[in-house]
PDB file of C-alpha atoms in Angstrom:
ATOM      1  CA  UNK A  89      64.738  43.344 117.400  1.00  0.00           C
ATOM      2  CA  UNK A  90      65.796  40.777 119.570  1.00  0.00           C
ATOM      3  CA  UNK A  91      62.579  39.213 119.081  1.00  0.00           C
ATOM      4  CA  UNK A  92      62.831  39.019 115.923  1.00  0.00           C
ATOM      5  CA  UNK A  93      66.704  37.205 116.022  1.00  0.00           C
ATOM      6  CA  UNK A  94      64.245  34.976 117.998  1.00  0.00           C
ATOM      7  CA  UNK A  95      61.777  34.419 114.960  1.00  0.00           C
ATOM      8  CA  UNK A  96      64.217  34.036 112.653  1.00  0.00           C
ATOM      9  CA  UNK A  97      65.514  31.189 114.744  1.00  0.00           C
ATOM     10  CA  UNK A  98      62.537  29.063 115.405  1.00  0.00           C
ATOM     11  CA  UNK A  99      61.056  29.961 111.749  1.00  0.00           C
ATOM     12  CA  UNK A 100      63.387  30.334 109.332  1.00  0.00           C
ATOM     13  CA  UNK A 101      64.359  31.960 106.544  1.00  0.00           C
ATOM     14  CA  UNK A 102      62.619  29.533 104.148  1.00  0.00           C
ATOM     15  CA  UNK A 103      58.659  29.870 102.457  1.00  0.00           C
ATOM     16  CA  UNK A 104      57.129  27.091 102.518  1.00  0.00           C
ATOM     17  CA  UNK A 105      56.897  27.857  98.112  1.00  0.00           C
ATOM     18  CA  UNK A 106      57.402  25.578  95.794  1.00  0.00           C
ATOM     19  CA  UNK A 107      58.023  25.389  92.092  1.00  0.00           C
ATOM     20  CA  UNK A 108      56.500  23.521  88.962  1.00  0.00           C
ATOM     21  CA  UNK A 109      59.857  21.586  87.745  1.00  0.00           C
ATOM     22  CA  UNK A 110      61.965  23.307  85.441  1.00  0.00           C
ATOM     23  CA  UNK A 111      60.197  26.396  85.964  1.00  0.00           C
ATOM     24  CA  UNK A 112      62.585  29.076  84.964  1.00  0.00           C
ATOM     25  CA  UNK A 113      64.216  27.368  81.817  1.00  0.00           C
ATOM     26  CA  UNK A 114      60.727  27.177  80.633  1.00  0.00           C
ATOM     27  CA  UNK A 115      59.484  30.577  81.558  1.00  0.00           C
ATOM     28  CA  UNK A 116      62.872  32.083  79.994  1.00  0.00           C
ATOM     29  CA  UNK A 117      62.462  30.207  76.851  1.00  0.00           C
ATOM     30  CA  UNK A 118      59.036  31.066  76.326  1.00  0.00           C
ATOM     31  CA  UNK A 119      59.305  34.686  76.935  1.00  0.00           C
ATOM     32  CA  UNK A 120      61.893  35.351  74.843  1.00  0.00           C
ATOM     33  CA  UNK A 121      60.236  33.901  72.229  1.00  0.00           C
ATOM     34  CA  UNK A 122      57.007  36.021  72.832  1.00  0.00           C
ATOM     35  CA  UNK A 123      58.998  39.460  72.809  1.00  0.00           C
ATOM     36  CA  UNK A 124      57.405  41.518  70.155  1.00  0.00           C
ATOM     37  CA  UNK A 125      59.306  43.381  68.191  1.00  0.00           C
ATOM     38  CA  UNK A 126      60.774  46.342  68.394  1.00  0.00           C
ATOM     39  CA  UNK A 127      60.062  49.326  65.796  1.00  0.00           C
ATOM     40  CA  UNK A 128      62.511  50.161  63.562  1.00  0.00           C
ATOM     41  CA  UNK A 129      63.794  53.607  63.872  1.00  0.00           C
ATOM     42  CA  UNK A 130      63.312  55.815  60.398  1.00  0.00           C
ATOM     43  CA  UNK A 131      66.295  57.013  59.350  1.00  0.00           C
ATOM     44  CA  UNK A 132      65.869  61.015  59.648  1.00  0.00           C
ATOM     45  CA  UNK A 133      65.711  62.517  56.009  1.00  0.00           C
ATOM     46  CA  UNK A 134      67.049  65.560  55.254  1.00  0.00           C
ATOM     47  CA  UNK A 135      64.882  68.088  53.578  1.00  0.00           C
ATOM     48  CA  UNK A 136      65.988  71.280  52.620  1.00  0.00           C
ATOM     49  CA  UNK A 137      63.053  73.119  52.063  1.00  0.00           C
ATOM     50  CA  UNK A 138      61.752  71.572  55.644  1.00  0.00           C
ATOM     51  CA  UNK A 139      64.593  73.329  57.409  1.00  0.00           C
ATOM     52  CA  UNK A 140      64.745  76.486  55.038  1.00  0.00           C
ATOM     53  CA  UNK A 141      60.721  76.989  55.009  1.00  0.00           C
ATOM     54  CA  UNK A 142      60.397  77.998  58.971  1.00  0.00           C
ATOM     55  CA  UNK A 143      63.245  80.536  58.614  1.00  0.00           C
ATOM     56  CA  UNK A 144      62.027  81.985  55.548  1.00  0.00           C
ATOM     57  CA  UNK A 145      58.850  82.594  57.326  1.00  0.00           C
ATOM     58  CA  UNK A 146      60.324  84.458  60.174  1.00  0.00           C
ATOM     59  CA  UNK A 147      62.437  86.404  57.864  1.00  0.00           C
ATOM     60  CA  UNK A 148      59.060  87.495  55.934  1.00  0.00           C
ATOM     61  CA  UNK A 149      57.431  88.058  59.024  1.00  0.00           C
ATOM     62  CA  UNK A 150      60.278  90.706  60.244  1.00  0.00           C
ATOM     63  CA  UNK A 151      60.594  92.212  57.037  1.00  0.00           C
ATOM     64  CA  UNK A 152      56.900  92.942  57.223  1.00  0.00           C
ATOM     65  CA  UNK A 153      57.064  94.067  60.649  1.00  0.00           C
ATOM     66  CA  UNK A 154      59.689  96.754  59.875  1.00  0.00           C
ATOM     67  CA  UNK A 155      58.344  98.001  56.546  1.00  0.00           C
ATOM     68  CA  UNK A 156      54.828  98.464  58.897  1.00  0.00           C
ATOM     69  CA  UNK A 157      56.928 100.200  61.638  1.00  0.00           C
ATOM     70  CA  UNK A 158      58.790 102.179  59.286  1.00  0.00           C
ATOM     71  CA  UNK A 159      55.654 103.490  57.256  1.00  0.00           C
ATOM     72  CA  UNK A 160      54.039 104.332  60.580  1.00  0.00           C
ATOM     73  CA  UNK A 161      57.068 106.529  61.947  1.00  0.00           C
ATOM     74  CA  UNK A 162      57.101 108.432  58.671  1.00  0.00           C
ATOM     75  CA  UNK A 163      53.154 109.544  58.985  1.00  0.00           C
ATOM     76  CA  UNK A 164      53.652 110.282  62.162  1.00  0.00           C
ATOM     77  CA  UNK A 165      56.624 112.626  61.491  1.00  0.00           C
ATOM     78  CA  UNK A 166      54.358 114.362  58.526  1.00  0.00           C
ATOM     79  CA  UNK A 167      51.376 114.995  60.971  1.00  0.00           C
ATOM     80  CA  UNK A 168      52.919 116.084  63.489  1.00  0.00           C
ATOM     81  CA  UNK A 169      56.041 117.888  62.541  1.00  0.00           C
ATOM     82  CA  UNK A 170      54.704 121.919  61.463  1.00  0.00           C
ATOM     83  CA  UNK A 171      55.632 123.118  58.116  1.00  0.00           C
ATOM     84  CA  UNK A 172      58.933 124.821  58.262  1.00  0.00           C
ATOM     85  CA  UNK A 173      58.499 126.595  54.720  1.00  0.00           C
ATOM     86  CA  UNK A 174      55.039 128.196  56.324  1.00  0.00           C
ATOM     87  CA  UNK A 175      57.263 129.417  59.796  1.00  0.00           C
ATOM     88  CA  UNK A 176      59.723 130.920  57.743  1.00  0.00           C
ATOM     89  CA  UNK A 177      57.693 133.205  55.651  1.00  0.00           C
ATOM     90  CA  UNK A 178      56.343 134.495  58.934  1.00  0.00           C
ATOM     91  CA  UNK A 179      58.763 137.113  59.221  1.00  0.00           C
ATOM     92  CA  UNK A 180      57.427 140.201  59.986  1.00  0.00           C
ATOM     93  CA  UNK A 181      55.222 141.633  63.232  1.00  0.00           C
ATOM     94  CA  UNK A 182      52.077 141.900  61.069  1.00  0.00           C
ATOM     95  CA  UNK A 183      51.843 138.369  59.414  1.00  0.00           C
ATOM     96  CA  UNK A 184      52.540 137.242  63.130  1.00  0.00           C
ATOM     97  CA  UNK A 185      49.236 139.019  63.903  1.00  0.00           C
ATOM     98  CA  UNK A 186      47.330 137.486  61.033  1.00  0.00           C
ATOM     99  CA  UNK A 187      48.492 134.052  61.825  1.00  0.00           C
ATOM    100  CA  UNK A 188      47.447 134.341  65.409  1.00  0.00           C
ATOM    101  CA  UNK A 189      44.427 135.817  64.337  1.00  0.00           C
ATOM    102  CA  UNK A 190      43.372 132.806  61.766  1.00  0.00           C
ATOM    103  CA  UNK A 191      44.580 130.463  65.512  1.00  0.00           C
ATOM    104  CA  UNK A 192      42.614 132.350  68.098  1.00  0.00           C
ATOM    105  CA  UNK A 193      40.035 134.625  66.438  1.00  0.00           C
ATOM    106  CA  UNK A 194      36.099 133.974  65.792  1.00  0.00           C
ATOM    107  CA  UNK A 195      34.143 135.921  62.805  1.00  0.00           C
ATOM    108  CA  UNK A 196      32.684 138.796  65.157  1.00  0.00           C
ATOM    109  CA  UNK A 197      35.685 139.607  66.396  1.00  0.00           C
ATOM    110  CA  UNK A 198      37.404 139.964  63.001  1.00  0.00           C
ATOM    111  CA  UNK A 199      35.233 142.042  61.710  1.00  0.00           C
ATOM    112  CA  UNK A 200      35.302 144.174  65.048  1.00  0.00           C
ATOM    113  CA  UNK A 201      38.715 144.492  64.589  1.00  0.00           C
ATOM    114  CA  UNK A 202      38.182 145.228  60.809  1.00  0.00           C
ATOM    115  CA  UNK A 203      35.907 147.888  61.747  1.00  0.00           C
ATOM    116  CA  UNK A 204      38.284 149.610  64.357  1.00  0.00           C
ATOM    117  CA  UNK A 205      41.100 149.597  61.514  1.00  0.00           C
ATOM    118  CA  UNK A 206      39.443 151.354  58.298  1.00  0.00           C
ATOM    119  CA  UNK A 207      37.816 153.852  61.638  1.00  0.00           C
ATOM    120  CA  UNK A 208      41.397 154.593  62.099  1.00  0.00           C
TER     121      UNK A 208
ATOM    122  CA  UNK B  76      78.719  49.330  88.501  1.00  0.00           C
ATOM    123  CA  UNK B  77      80.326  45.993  86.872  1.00  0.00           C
ATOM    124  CA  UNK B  78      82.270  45.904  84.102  1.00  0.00           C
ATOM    125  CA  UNK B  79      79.325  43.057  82.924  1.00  0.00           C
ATOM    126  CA  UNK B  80      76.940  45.504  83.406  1.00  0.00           C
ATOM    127  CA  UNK B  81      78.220  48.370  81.746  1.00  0.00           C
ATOM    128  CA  UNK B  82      78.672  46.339  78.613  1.00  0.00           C
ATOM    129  CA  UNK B  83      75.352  44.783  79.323  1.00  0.00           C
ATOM    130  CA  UNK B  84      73.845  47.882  79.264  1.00  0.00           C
ATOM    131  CA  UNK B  85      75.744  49.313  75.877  1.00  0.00           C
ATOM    132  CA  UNK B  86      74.247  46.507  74.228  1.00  0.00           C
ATOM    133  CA  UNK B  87      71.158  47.727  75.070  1.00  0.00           C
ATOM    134  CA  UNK B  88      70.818  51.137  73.996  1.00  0.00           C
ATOM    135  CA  UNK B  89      72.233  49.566  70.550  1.00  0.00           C
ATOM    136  CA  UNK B  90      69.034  48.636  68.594  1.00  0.00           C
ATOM    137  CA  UNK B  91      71.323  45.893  66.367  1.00  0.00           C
ATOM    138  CA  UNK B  92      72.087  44.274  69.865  1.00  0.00           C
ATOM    139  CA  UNK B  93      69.101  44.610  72.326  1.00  0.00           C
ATOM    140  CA  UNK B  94      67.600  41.568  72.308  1.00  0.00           C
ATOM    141  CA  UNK B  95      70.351  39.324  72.169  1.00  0.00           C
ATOM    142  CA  UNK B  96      71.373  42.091  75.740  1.00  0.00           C
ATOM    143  CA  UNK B  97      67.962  41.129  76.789  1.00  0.00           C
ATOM    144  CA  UNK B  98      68.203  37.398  76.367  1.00  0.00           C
ATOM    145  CA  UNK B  99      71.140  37.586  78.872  1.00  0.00           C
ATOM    146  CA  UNK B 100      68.861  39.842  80.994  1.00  0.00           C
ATOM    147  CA  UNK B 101      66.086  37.890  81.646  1.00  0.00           C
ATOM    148  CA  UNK B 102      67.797  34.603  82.508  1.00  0.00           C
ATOM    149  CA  UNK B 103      70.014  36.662  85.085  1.00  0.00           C
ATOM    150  CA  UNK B 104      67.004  38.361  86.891  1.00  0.00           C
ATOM    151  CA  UNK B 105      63.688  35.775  86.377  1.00  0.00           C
ATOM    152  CA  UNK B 106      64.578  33.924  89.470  1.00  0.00           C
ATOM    153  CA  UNK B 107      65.234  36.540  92.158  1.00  0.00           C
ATOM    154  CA  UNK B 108      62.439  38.631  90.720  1.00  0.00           C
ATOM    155  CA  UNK B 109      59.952  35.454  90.928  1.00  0.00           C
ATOM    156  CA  UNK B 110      60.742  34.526  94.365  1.00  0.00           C
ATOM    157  CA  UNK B 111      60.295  38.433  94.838  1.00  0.00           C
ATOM    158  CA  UNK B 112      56.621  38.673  93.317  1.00  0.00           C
ATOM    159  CA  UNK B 113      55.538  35.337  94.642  1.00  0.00           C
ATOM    160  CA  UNK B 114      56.352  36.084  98.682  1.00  0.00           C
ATOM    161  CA  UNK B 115      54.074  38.923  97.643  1.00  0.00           C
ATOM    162  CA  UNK B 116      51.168  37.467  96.681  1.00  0.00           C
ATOM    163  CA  UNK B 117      51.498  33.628  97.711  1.00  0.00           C
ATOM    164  CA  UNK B 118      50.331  31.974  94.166  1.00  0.00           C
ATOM    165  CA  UNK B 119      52.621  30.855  91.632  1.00  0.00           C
ATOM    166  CA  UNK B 120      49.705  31.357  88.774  1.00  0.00           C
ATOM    167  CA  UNK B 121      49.726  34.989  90.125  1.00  0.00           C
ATOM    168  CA  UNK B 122      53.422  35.508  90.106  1.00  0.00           C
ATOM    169  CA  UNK B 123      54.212  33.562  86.869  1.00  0.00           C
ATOM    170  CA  UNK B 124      51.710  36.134  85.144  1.00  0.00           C
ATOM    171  CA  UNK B 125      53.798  39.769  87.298  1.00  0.00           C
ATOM    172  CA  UNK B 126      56.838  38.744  86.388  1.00  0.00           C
ATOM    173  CA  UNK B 127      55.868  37.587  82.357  1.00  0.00           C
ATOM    174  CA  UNK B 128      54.565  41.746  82.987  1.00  0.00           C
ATOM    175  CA  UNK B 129      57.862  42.814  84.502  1.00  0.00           C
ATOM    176  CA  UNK B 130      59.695  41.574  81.579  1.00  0.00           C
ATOM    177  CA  UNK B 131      57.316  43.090  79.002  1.00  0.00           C
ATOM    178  CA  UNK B 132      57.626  46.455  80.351  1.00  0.00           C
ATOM    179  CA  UNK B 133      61.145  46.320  80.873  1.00  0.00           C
ATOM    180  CA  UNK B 134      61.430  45.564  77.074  1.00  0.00           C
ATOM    181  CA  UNK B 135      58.884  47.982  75.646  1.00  0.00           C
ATOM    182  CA  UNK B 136      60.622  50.986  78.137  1.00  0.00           C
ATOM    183  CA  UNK B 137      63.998  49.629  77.184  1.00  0.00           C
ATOM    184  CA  UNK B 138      65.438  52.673  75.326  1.00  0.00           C
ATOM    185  CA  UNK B 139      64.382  54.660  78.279  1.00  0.00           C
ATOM    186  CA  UNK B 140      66.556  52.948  80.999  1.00  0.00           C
ATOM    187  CA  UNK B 141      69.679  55.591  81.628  1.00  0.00           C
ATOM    188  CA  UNK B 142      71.782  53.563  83.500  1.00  0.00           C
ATOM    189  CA  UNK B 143      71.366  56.072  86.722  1.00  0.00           C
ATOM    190  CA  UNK B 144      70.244  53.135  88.774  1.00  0.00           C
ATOM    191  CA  UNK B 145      71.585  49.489  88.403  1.00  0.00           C
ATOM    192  CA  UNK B 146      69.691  47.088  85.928  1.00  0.00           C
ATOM    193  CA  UNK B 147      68.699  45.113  89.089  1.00  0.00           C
ATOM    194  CA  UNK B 148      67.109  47.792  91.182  1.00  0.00           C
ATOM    195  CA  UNK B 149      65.244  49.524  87.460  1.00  0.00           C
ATOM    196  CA  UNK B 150      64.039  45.724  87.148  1.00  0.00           C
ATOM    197  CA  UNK B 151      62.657  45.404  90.490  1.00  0.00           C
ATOM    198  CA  UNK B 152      61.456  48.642  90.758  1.00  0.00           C
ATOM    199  CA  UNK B 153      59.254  47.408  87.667  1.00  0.00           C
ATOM    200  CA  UNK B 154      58.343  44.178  89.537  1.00  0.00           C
ATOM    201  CA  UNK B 155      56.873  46.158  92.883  1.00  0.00           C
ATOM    202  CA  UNK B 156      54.917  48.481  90.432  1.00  0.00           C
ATOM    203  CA  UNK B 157      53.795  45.485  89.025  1.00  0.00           C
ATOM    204  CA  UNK B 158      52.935  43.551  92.023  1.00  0.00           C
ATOM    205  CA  UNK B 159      51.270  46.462  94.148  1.00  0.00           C
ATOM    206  CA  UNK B 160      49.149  47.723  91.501  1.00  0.00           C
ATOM    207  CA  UNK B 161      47.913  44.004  90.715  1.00  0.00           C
ATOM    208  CA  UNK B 162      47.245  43.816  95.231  1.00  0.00           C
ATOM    209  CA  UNK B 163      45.492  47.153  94.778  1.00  0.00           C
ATOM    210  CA  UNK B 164      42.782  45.661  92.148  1.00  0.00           C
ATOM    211  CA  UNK B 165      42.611  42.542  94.165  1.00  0.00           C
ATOM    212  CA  UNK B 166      42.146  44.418  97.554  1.00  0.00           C
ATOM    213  CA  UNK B 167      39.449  46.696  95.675  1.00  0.00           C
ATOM    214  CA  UNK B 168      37.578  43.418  94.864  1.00  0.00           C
ATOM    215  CA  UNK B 169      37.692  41.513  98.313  1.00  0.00           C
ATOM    216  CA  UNK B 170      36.724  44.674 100.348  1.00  0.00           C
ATOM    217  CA  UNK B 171      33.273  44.007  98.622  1.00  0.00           C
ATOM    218  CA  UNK B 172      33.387  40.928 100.622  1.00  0.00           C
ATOM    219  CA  UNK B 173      32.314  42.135 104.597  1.00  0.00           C
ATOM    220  CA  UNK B 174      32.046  38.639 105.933  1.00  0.00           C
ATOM    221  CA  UNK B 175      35.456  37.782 104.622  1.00  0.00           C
ATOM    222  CA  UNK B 176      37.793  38.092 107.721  1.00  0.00           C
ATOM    223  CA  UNK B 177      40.652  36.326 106.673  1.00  0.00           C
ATOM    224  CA  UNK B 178      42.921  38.075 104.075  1.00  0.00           C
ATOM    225  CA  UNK B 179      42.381  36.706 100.684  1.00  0.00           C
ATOM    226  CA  UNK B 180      46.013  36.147 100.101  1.00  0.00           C
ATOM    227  CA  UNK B 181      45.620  33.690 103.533  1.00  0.00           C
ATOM    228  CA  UNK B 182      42.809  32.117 101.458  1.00  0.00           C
ATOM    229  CA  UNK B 183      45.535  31.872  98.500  1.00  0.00           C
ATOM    230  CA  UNK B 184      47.857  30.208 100.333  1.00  0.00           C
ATOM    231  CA  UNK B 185      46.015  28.036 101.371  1.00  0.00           C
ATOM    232  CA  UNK B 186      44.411  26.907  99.026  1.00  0.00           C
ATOM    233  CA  UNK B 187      47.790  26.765  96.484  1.00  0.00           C
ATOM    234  CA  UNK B 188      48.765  23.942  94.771  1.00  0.00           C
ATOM    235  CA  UNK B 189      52.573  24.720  94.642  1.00  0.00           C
ATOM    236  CA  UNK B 190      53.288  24.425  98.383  1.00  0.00           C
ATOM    237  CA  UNK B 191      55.538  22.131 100.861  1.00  0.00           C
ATOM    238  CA  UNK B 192      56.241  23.960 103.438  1.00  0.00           C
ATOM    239  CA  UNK B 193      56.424  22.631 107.482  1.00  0.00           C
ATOM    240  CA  UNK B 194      53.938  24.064 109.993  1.00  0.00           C
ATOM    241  CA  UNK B 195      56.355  26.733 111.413  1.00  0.00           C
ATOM    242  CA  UNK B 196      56.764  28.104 107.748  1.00  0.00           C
ATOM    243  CA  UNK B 197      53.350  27.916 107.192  1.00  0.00           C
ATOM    244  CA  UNK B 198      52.062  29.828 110.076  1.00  0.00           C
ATOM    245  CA  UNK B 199      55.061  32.976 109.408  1.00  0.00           C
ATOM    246  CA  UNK B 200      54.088  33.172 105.618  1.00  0.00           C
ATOM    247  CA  UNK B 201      50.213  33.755 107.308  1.00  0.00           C
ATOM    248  CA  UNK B 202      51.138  36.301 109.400  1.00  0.00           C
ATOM    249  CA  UNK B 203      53.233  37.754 106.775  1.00  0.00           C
ATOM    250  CA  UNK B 204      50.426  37.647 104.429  1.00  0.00           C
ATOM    251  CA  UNK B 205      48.150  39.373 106.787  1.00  0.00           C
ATOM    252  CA  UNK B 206      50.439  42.417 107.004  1.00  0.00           C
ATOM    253  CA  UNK B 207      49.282  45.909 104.638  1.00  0.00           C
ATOM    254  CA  UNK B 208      51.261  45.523 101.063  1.00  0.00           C
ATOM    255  CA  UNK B 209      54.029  48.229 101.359  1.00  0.00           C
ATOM    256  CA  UNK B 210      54.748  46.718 105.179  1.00  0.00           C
ATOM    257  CA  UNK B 211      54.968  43.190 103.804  1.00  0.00           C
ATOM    258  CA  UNK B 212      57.940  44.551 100.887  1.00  0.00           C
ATOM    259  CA  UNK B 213      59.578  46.169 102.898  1.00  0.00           C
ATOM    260  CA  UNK B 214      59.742  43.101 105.866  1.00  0.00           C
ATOM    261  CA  UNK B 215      60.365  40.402 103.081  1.00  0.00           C
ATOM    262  CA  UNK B 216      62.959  42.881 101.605  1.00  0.00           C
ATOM    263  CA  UNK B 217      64.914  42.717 104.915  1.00  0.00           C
ATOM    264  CA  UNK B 218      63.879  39.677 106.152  1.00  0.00           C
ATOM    265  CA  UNK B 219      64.240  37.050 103.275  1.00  0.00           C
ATOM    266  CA  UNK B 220      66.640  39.340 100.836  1.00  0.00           C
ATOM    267  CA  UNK B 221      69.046  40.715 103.591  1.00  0.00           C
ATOM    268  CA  UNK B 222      68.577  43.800 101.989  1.00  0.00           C
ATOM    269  CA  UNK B 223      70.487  47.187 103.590  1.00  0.00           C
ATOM    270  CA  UNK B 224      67.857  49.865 103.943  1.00  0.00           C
ATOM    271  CA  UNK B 225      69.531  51.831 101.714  1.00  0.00           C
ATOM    272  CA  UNK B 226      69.640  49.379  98.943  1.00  0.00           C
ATOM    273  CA  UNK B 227      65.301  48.966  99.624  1.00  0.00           C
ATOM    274  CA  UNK B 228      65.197  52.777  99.545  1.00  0.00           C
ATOM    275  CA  UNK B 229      66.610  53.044  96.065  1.00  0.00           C
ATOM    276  CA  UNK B 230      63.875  50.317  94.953  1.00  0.00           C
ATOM    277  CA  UNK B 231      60.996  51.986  96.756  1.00  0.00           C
ATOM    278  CA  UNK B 232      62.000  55.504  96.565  1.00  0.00           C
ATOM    279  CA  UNK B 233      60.990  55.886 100.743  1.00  0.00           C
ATOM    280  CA  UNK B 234      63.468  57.451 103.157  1.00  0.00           C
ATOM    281  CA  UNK B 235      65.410  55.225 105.529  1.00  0.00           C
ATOM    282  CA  UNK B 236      63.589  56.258 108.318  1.00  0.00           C
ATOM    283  CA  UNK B 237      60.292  55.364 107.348  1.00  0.00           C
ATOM    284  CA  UNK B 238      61.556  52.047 105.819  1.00  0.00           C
ATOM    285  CA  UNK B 239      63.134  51.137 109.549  1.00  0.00           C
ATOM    286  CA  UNK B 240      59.843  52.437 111.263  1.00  0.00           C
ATOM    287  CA  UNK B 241      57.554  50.152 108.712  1.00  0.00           C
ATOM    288  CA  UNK B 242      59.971  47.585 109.549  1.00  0.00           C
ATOM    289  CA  UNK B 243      59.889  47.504 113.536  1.00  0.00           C
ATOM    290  CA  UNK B 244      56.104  47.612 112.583  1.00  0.00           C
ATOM    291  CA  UNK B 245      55.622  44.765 110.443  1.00  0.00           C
ATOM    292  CA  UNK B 246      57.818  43.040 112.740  1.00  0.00           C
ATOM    293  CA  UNK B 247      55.635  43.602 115.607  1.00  0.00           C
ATOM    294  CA  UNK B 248      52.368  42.489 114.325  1.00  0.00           C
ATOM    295  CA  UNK B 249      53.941  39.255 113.175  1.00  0.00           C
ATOM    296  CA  UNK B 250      55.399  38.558 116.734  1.00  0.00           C
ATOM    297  CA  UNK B 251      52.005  39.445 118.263  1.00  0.00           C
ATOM    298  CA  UNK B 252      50.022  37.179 115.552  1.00  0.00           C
ATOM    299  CA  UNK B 253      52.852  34.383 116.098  1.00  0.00           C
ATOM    300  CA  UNK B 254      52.038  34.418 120.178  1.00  0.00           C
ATOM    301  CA  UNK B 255      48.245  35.019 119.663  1.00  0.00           C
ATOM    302  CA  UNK B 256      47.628  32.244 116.800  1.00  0.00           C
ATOM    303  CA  UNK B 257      48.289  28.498 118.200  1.00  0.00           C
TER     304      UNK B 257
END
């Protein structure tokens, strides 16, 4: 950097630019005049069915969405919940039987089993 | 930040008082930005027409100045946007040009009406001129401006370091063209 001390000694710190006279009045002048202008800001209007129309949408939308949710836990519940009045009357050994017979039990073997009983 | 500038810059962000803030602006900044623009690219035609652009931009982005920065260093920070992007499309068009060996800013300035300048001064702003676009701001930043590197880092948005090693750069290829070139 010494070097450089040494430029700045033999050259300068001026550029060898010049100016047309009056330069800057002019150019200040003339730009300020040429500034276009700047938009007016709209003054925000308030609607209320602008604000109130998105939430009344998501409301409906929920509403939906539970009613849907709602409907599909109840036929779930009837299909797969057994009917309780049917268990009940199942109270003795031989309506067990029958029951387990109409669950397990082909035609043949029914009849087999018919067979065997009037036998007895 | 100045009390001046503070206020300077309320009356900007008001829309009933921006361009009587901006008529204060412009006055204010026009000459250091010039003399800014036009070491850049050595004609006054050229510099007159980057900083008329400077200005415009600064008033059409007006509303989104934030006042992290000062006024001055937003406003230059417009004018070397300005100025490199104009170099780049001028630098695009004379690389066409093989047999041109001389930098086409050299051929500006020498070739520019608006010049008065003694030999010595002459022969620096060539060797100045010869030097890659981002060296050259950053050298005419410190040299001409005095600028701290910290102050040039804000403008440019480039680390210290790499400011002071383009500087010791720049400033080497302008002693070596200074002792090569009678």
């Amino acid at each position: 950097m010494k070097n450089l001390e040494k430029i700045k000694e033999k050259y300068g710190t001026h550029t060898p630019y010049t100016l047309p006279e009056n330069y800057f009045e002019g150019f200040n002048k003339k730009l300020l005049e040429s500034l276009p202008p700047k938009p007016e800001k709209r003054a925000v209007r308030f609607d209320l069915w602008s604000i109130a129309k998105p939430l009344l949408y998501v409301a409906a939308s929920l509403a939906i969405a539970m009613w849907s949710i709602s409907l599909l836990l109840r036929s779930e519940d009837q299909t797969t919940q057994p009917d309780s009045s049917h268990i009940m009357a199942i109270d003795n050994e031989h309506d067990a039987e029958a029951v387990s017979l109409n669950l397990a039990v082909d035609d043949y073997s029914l009849y087999e089993y018919l067979n065997e009983e009037s036998a007895q | 930040m100045e009390t001046n500038e503070k206020e300077l810059i309320k009356e900007l962000q008001n829309q009933k008082t921006v361009k009587q803030a901006f008529s204060k602006i412009v006055p204010l900044y026009s000459e250091k930005l010039y003399w800014q623009i036009r070491k850049m690219v050595a004609s006054h035609d050229d510099a007159n027409d980057l900083l008329q652009n400077t200005f415009l931009k600064a008033w059409s982005n007006i509303e989104s100045f934030r006042a992290e920065s000062k006024l001055s260093t937003w406003l230059y920070r417009i004018a070397v946007n300005e100025t490199l992007t104009f170099l780049n499309k001028q630098n695009s068009f004379s690389k066409v040009d093989l047999d041109n060996e001389e930098s086409s800013l050299v051929n500006k300035l020498e070739s520019e009406e608006w010049i008065d300048g003694d030999e010595l001064q002459i022969k620096l702003q060539k060797a100045i001129l010869r030097l890659p676009d981002k060296q050259r701001l950053v050298f005419n930043l410190r040299y001409y401006d005095e600028l701290k590197y910290e102050e040039i880092s804000e403008i440019l948005g480039t680390s210290v370091g790499a400011l002071k090693a383009s500087y010791h750069l720049a400033a080497k290829k302008i002693e070596e063209y200074l002792t090569t070139t009678l």
